[in-house]
Short mmCIF file of C-alpha atoms in Angstrom, two decimals:
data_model
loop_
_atom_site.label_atom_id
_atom_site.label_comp_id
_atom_site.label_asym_id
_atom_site.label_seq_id
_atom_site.Cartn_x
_atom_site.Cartn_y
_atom_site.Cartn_z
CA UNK A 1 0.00 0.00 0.00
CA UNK A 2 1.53 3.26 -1.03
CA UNK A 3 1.43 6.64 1.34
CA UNK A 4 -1.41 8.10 -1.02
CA UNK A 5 -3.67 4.97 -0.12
CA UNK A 6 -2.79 4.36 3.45
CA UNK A 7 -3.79 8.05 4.21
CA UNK A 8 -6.97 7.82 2.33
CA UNK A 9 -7.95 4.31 4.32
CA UNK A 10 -6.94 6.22 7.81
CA UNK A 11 -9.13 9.16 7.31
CA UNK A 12 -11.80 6.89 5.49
CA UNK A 13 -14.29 7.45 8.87
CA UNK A 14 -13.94 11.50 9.32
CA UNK A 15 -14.02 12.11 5.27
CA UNK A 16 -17.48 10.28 5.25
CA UNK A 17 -18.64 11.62 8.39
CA UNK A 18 -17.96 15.35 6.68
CA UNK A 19 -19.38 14.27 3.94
CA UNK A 20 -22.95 13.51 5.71
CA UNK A 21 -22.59 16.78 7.91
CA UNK A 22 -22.56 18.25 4.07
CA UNK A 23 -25.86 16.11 2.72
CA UNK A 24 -27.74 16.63 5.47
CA UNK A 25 -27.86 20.02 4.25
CA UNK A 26 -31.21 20.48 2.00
CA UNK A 27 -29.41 22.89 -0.34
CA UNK A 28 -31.86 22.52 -3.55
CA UNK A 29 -31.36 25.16 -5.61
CA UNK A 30 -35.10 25.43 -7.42
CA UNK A 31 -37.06 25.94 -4.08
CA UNK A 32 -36.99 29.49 -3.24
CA UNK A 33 -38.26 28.04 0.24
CA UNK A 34 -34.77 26.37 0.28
CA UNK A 35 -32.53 29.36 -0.52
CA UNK A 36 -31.43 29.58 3.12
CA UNK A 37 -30.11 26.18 3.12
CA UNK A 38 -27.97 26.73 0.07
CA UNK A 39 -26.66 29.56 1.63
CA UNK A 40 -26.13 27.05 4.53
CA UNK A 41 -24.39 24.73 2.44
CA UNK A 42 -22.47 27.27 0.91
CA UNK A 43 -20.87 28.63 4.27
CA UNK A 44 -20.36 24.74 5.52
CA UNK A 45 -18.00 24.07 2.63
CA UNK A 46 -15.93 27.49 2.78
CA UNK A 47 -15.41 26.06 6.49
CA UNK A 48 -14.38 23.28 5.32
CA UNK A 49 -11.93 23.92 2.91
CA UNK A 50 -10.48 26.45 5.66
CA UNK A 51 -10.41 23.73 8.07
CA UNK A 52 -8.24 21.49 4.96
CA UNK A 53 -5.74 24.15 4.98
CA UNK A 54 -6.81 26.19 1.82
CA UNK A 55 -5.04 29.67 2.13
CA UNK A 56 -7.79 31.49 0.47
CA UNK A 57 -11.79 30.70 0.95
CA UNK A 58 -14.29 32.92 -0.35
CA UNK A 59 -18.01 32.66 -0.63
CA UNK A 60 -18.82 34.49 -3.78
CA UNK A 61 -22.37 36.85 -4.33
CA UNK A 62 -24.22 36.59 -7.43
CA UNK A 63 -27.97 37.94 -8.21
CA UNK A 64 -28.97 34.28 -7.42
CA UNK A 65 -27.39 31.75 -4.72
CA UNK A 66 -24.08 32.07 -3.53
CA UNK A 67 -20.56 30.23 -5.22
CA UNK A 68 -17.69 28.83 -3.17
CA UNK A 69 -14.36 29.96 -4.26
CA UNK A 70 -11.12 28.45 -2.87
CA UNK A 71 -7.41 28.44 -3.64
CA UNK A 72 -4.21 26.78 -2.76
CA UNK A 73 -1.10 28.07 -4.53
CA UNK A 74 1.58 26.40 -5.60
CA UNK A 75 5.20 26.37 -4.05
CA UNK A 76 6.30 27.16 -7.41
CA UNK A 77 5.38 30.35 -8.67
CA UNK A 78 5.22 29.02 -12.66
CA UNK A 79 3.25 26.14 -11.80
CA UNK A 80 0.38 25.36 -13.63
CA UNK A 81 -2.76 26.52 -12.32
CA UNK A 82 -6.23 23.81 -12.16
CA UNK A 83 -9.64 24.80 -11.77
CA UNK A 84 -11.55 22.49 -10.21
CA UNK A 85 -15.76 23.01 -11.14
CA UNK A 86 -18.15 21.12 -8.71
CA UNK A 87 -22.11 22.31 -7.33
CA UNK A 88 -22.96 22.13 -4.13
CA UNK A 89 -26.83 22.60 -4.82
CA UNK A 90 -29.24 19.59 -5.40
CA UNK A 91 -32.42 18.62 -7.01
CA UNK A 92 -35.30 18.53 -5.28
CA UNK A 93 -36.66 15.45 -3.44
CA UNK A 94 -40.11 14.51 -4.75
CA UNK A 95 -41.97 11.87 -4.32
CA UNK A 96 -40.93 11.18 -0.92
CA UNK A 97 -42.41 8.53 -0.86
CA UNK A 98 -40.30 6.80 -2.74
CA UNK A 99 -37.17 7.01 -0.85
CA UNK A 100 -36.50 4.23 1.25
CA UNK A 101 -34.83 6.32 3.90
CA UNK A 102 -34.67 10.53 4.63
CA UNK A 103 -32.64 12.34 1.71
CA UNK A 104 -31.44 14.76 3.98
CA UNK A 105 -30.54 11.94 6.71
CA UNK A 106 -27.75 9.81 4.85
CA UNK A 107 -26.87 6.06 5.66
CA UNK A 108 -24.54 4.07 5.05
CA UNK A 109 -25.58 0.86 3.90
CA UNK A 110 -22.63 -1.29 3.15
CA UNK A 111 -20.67 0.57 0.65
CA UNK A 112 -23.08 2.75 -0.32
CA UNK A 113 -23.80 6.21 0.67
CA UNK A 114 -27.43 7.51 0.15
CA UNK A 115 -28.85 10.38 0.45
CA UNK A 116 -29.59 13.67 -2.07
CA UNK A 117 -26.43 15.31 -3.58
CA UNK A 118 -24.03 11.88 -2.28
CA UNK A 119 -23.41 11.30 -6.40
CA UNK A 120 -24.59 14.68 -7.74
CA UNK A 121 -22.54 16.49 -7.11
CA UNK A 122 -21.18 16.79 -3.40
CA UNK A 123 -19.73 13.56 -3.02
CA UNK A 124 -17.64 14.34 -6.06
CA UNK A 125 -16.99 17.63 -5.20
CA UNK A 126 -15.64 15.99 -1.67
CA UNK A 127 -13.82 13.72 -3.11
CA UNK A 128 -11.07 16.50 -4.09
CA UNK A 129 -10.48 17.63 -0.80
CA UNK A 130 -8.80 13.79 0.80
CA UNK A 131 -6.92 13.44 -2.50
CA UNK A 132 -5.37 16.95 -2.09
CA UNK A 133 -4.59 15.67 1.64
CA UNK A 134 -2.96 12.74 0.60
CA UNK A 135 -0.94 13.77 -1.93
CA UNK A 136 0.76 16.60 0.62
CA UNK A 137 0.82 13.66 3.69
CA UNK A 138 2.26 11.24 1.20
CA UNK A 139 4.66 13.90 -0.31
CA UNK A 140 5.80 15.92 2.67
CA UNK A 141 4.84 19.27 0.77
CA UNK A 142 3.43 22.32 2.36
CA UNK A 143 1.70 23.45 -1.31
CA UNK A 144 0.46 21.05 -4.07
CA UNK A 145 2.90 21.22 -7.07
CA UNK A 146 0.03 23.40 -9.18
CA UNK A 147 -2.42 25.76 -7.88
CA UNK A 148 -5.26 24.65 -7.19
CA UNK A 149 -8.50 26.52 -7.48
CA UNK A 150 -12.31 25.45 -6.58
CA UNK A 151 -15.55 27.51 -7.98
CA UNK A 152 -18.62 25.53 -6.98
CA UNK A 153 -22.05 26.78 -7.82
CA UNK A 154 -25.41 26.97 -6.02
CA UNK A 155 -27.42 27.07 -9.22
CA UNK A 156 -26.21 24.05 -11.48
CA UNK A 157 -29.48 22.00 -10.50
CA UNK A 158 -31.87 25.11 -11.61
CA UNK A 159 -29.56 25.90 -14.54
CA UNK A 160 -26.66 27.54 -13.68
CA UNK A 161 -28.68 31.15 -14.65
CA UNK A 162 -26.06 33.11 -13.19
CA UNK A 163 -22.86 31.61 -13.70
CA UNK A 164 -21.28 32.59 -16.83
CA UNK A 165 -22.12 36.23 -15.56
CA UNK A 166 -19.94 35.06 -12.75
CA UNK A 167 -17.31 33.82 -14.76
CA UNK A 168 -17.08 37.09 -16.64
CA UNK A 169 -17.25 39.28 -13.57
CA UNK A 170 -14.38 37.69 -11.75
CA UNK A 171 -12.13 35.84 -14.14
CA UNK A 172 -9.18 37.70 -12.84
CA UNK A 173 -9.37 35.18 -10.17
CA UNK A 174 -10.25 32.24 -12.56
CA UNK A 175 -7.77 31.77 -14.95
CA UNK A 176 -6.39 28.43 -15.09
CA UNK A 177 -4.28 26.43 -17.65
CA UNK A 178 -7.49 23.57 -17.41
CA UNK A 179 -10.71 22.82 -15.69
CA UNK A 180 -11.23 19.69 -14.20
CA UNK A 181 -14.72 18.66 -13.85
CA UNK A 182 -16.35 16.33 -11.28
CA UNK A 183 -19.70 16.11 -12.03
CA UNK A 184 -20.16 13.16 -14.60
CA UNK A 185 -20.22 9.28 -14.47
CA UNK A 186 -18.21 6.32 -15.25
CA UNK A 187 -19.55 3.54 -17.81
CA UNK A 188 -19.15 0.87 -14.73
CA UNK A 189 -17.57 0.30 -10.73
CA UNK A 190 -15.04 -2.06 -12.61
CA UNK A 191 -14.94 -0.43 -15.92
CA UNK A 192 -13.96 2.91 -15.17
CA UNK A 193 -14.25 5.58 -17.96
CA UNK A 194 -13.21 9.59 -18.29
CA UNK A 195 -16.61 11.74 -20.11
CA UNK A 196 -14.63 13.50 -23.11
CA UNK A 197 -17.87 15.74 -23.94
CA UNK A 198 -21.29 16.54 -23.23
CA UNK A 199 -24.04 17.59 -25.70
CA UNK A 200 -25.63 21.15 -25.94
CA UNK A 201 -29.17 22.01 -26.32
CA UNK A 202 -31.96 24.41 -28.30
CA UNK A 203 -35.06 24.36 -28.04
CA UNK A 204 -38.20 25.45 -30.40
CA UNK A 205 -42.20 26.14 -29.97
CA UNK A 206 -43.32 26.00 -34.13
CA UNK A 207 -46.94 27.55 -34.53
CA UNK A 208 -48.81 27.04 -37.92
CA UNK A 209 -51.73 29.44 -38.02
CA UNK A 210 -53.86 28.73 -41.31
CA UNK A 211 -57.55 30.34 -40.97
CA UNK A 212 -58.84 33.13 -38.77
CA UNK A 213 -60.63 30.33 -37.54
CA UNK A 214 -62.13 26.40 -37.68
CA UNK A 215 -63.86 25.99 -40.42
CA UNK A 216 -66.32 23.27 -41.19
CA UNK A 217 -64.54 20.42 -43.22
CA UNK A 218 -67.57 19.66 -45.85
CA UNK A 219 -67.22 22.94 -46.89
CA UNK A 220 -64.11 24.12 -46.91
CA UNK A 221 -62.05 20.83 -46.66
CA UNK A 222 -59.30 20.37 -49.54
CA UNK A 223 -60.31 23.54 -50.76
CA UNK A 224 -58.16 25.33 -48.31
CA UNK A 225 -54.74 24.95 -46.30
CA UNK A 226 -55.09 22.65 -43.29
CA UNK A 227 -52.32 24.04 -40.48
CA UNK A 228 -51.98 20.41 -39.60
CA UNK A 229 -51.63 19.11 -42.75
CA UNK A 230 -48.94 21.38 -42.98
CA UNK A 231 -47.08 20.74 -39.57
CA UNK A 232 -46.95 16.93 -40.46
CA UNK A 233 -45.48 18.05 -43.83
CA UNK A 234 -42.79 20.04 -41.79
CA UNK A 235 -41.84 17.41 -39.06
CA UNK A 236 -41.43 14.44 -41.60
CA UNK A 237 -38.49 16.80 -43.56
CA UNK A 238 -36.75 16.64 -40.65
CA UNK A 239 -34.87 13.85 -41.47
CA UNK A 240 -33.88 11.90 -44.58
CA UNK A 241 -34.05 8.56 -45.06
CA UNK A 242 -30.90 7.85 -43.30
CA UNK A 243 -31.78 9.57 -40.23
CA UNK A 244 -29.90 12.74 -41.21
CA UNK A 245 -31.14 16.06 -39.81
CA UNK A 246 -32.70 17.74 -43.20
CA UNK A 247 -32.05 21.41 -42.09
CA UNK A 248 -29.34 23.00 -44.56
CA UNK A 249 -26.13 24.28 -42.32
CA UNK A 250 -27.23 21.98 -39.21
CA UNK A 251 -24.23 20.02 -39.60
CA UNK A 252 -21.90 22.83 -40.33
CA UNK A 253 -19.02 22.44 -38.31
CA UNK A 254 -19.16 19.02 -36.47
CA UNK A 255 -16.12 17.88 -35.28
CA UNK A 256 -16.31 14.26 -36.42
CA UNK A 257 -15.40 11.17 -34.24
CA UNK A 258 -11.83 10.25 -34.75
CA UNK A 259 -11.18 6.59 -34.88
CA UNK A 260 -9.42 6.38 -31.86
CA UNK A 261 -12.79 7.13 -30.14
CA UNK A 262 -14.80 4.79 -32.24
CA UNK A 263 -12.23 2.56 -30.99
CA UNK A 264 -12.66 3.34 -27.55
CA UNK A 265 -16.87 3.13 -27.56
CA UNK A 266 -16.81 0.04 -29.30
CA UNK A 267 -14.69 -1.63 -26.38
CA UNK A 268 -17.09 -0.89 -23.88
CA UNK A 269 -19.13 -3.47 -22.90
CA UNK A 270 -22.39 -2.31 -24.06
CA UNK A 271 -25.21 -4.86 -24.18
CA UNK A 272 -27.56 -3.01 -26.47
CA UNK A 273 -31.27 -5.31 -25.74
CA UNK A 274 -30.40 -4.71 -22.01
CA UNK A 275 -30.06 -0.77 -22.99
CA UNK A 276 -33.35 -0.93 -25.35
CA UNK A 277 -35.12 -2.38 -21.71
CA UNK A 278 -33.82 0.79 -19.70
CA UNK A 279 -35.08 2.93 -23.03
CA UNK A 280 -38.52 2.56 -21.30
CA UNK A 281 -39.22 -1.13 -22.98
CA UNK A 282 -38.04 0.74 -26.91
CA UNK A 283 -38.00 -2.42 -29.53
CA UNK A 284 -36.01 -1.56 -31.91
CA UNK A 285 -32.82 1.24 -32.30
CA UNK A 286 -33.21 3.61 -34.55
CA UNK A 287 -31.24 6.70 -35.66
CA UNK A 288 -28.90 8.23 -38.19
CA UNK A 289 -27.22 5.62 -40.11
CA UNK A 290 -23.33 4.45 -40.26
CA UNK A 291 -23.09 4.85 -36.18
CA UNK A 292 -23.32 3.00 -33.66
CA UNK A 293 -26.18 3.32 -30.46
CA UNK A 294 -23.14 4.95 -28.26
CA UNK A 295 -22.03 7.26 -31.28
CA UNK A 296 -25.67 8.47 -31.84
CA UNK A 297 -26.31 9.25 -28.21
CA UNK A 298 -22.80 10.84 -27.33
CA UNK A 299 -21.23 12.44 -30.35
CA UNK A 300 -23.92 13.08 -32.98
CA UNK A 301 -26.20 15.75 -33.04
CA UNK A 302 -30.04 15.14 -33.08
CA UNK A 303 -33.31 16.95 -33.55
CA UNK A 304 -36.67 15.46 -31.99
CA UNK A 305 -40.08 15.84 -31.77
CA UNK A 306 -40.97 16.38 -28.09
CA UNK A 307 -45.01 17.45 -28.47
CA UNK A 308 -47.54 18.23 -31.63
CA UNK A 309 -51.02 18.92 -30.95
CA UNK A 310 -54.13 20.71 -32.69
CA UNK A 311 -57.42 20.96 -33.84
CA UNK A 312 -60.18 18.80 -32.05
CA UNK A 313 -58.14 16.47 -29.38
CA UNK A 314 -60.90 15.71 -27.27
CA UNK A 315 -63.53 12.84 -27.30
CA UNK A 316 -65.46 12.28 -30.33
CA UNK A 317 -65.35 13.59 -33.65
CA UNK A 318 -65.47 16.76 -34.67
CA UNK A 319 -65.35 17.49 -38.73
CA UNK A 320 -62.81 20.53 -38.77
CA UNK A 321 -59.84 22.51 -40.82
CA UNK A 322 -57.86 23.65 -38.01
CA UNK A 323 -57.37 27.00 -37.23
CA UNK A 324 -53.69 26.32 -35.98
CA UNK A 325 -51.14 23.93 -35.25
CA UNK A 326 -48.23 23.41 -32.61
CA UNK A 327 -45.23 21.52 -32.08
CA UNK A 328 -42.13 21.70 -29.49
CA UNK A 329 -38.57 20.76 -31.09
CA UNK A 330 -35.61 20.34 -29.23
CA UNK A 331 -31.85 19.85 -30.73
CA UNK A 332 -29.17 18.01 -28.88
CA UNK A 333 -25.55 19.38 -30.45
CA UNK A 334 -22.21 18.40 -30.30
CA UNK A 335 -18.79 20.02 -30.78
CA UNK A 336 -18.57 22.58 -33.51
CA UNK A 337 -21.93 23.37 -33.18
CA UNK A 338 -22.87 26.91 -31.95
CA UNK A 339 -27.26 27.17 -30.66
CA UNK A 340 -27.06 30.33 -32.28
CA UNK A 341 -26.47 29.34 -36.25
CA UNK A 342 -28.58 26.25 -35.64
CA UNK A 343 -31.65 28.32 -34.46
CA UNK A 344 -31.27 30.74 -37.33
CA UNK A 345 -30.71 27.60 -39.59
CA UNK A 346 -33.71 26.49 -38.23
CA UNK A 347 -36.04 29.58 -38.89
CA UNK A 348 -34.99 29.50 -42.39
CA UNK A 349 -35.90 25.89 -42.67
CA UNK A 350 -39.03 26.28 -41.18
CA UNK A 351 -40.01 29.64 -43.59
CA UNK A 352 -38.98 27.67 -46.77
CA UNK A 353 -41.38 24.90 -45.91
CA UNK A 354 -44.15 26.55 -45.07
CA UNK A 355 -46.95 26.05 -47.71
CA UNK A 356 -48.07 29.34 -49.38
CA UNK A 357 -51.44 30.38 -47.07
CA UNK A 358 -50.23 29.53 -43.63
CA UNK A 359 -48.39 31.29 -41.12
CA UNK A 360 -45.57 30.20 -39.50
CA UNK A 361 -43.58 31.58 -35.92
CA UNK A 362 -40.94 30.05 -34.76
CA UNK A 363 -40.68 30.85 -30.56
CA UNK A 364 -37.38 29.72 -28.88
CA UNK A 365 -36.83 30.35 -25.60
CA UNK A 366 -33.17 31.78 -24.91
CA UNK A 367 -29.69 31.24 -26.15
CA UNK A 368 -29.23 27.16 -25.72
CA UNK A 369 -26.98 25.70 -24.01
CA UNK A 370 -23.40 24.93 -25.83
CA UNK A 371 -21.86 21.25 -25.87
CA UNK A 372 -18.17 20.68 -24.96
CA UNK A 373 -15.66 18.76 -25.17
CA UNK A 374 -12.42 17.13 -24.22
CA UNK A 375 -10.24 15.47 -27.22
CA UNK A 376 -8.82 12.32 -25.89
CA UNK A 377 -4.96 12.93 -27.23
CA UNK A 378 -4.67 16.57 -25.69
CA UNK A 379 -2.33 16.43 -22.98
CA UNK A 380 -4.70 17.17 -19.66
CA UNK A 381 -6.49 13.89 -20.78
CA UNK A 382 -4.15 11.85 -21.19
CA UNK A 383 -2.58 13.18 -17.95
CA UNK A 384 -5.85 12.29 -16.07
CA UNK A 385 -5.94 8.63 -17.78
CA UNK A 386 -2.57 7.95 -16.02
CA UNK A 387 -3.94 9.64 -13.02
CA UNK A 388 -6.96 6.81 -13.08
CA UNK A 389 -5.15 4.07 -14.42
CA UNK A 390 -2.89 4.07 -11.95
CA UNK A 391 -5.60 4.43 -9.37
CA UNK A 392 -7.87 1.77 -10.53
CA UNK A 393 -5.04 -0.11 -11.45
CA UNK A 394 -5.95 -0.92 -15.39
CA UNK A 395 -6.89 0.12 -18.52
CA UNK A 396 -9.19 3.33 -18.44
CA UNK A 397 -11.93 3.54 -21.11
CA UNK A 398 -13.57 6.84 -22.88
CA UNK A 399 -17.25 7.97 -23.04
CA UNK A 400 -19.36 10.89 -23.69
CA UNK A 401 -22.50 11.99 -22.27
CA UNK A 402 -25.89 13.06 -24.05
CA UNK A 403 -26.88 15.51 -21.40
CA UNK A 404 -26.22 19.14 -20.99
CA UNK A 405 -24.55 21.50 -18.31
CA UNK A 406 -22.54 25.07 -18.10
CA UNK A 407 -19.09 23.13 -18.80
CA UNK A 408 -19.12 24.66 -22.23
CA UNK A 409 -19.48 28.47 -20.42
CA UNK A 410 -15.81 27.63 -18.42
CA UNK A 411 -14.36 26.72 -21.44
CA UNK A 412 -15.24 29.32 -23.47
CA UNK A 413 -15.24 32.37 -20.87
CA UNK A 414 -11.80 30.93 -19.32
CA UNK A 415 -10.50 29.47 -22.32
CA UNK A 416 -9.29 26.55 -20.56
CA UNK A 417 -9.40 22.84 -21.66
CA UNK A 418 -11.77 20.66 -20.01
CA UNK A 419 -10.81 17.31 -17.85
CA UNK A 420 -13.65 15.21 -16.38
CA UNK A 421 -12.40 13.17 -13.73
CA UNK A 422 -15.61 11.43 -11.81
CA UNK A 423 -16.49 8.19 -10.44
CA UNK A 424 -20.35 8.40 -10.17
CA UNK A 425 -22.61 5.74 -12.12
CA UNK A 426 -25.86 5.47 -13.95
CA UNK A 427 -27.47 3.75 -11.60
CA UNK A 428 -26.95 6.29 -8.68
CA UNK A 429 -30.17 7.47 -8.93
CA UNK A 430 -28.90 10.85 -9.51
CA UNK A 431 -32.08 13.11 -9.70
CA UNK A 432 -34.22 10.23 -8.85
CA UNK A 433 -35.74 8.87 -5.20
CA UNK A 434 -32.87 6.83 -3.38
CA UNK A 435 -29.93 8.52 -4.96
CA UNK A 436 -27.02 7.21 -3.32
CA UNK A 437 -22.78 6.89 -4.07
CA UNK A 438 -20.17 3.61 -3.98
CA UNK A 439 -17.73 4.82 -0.99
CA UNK A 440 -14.94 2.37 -2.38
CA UNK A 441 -15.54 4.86 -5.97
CA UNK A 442 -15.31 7.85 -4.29
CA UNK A 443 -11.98 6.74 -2.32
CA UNK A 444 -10.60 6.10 -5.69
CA UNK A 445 -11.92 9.30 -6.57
CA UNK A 446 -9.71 10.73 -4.13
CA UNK A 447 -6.93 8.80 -4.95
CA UNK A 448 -7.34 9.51 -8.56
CA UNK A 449 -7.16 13.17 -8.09
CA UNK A 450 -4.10 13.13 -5.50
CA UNK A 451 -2.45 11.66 -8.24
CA UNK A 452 -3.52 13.90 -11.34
CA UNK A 453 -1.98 17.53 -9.49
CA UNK A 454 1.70 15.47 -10.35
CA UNK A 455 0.71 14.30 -13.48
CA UNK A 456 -0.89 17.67 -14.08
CA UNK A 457 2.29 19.51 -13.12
CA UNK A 458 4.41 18.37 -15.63
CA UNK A 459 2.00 18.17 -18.84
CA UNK A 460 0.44 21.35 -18.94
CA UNK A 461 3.65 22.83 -18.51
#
């Protein structure tokens, strides 16, 4: 057992004992009723990270909930500096009576930890502050050899609203020569992975409005435009035949999957009927052709169909042209894709298609999020594989991940690589009744990340 290890197993009791003191803290974010206890939360971690020897602690203001800032410099003064992004809010607990034990109470049971936030994201936010222990007990060092900086948010669970306005406003204290981020999952407990990118997101509200109003369908059926008619016409273009995205420009940009990482997805051990089962019972995949399940869901762009309705919907019949129809669209993007150019490429679509007689406006409510991403030969990765690797003790896979969050914002307002170091799974339950962590995983978390300042220090120099 190395010094790194042996310090982690001898504070094993007091890290998860800090850890519940920190969960039993009902910080969630989208209950103004709650906005006490994020504050709460909040102050509990900058005493925390005082208590662990951090130098500099700060709980930042913004028009919102409060962010916890924290750094520990370097003994050398041309270090490289890390950003380390974590949230210390949570989602909200509903229905309650579902959970099998209090969320804001958390047990152990064996090796798991449950309670609200133990996965998402506390527990991995936690996990930083043993590894950064161990690595000075194991080394003898008063400093870590880079500076090491914290931000985490109080908003990331009611969508980060105010935290690129953050970044702006102080990133004289921000910049970094990376961002690691600890706030993702691993494709198994003994297959662990690294996230390389996460999707981005716009959304549209499409209304067709064809007559001033419904108009009796003996008479003026056929003779006239039917909105509905019209909105089926529109949703079927949206793909081809292959299960390409039929909007000119929407592809503009993509930065295509290199083989290394088709490589890399197709040595996961992916059982794809057992997926199709958790895909709420689906029968069959489907999507755009030449890529695999994994490709379509972590590194290809998508459009879909999330609601249509119109016209007479109730019980009965009822012989009508519409007066109007409706349908919500939301796009999932990928690197190279900006929300911006595919919402304008996605008003033009929409006013080239529409039939000559009907009306067409195109709502979309704000600026998207944007996707990011990590490419798996840059240096910080591969620095952060040997970090893993040598804590789990094998080979370390790559994945993506189909959601969304403000990862995209650091990289862009810092301009700062992204690293996603994180030992949560899929079956957490994170957001879901029961939620809960693997306390071996996050110990490897923390050994993981004691090693990566080293590895850190000398590749992103």
């Amino acid at each position: 057992m190395n010094d790194v290890v042996a310090y982690i197993q001898a504070n094993r009791e007091r890290f998860i004992t800090d850890l519940k003191d920190w969960l039993a803290i009902p910080s969630i974010s989208g209950d103004p009723a709650h906005a006490g206890d994020v504050r709460r939360s909040a102050e509990w971690l900058a005493a925390h990270l005082t208590g662990e020897g951090f130098p500099t602690v700060e709980i930042w203001e913004t028009p919102g909930l409060p962010a916890v800032f924290a750094e520990w410099p370097a003994a050398d003064p041309d270090a490289p500096t890390v950003l380390i992004y974590g949230h210390h809010d949570v989602q909200p607990v509903e229905p309650l009576s579902e959970w099998a034990t209090d969320p804001f109470k958390p047990v152990e049971k064996g090796d798991r930890l449950i309670g609200r936030g133990s996965s998402d994201d506390k527990g991995q936010v936690f996990f930083h502050t043993l590894g950064i222990r161990a690595l000075l007990a194991a080394s003898g060092a008063a400093a870590p050899p880079v500076t090491i900086r914290f931000l985490v948010e109080g908003e990331e669970e009611s969508g980060s609203v105010h935290f690129a306005g953050l970044l702006r406003e102080r990133r004289d204290r921000l910049g970094c020569d990376a961002v690691v981020i600890s706030d993702t999952t691993m494709w198994a407990a003994d297959v662990p992975s690294m996230c390389t990118g996460m999707r981005g997101l716009t959304e549209a509200e499409v209304t067709l409005r064809g007559p001033a109003s419904d108009l009796h369908s003996g008479s003026f059926g056929g003779a006239v435009p039917n909105p509905l008619h019209a909105m089926a016409a529109l949703l079927a273009g949206l793909h081809d035949a292959e299960g390409r995205v039929g909007i000119p420009g929407f592809y503009d940009g993509v930065v295509p999957l290199t083989a290394e990482e088709r490589d890399a997805f197709a040595r996961l051990p992916f059982d794809e009927e057992a997926w199709l089962r958790t895909a709420g019972e689906s029968r069959a995949v489907h999507g755009e052709a030449g890529y695999s399940t994994l490709e379509r869901i972590w590194a290809r762009p998508t459009a879909e169909i999330n609601g249509m309705w119109g016209g007479h919907t109730g019980p009965g019949g009822k012989t009508i042209v519409p007066r109007e129809a409706h349908a919500k669209i939301s796009f999932r993007l990928v690197a190279g894709q900006d929300p911006a150019a595919v919402q304008d490429a996605f008003r033009a679509w929409v006013a080239a298609n529409t039939p000559p007689g009907v009306v067409a406006e195109v709502a979309i409510p704000g600026g998207g999020v944007r996707p990011c991403f990590s490419p798996i030969d840059s240096a910080g990765v591969r620095a952060a594989r040997r970090a893993m690797e040598r804590a789990f003790g094998g080979e370390v896979l790559f994945t993506r991940e189909g959601g969304s969050g403000p990862e995209a914002d650091l990289a862009d307002v810092l301009d700062a690589p992204l690293i996603f170091v994180a030992v949560g799974l899929n079956d957490d339950h994170i957001h879901a009744p029961n939620e809960k962590v693997e306390i071996p995983l996050l110990l490897k978390g923390a050994e993981a990340a004691a090693y990566l300042w080293e590895e850190l220090a000398t590749a992103l120099r």
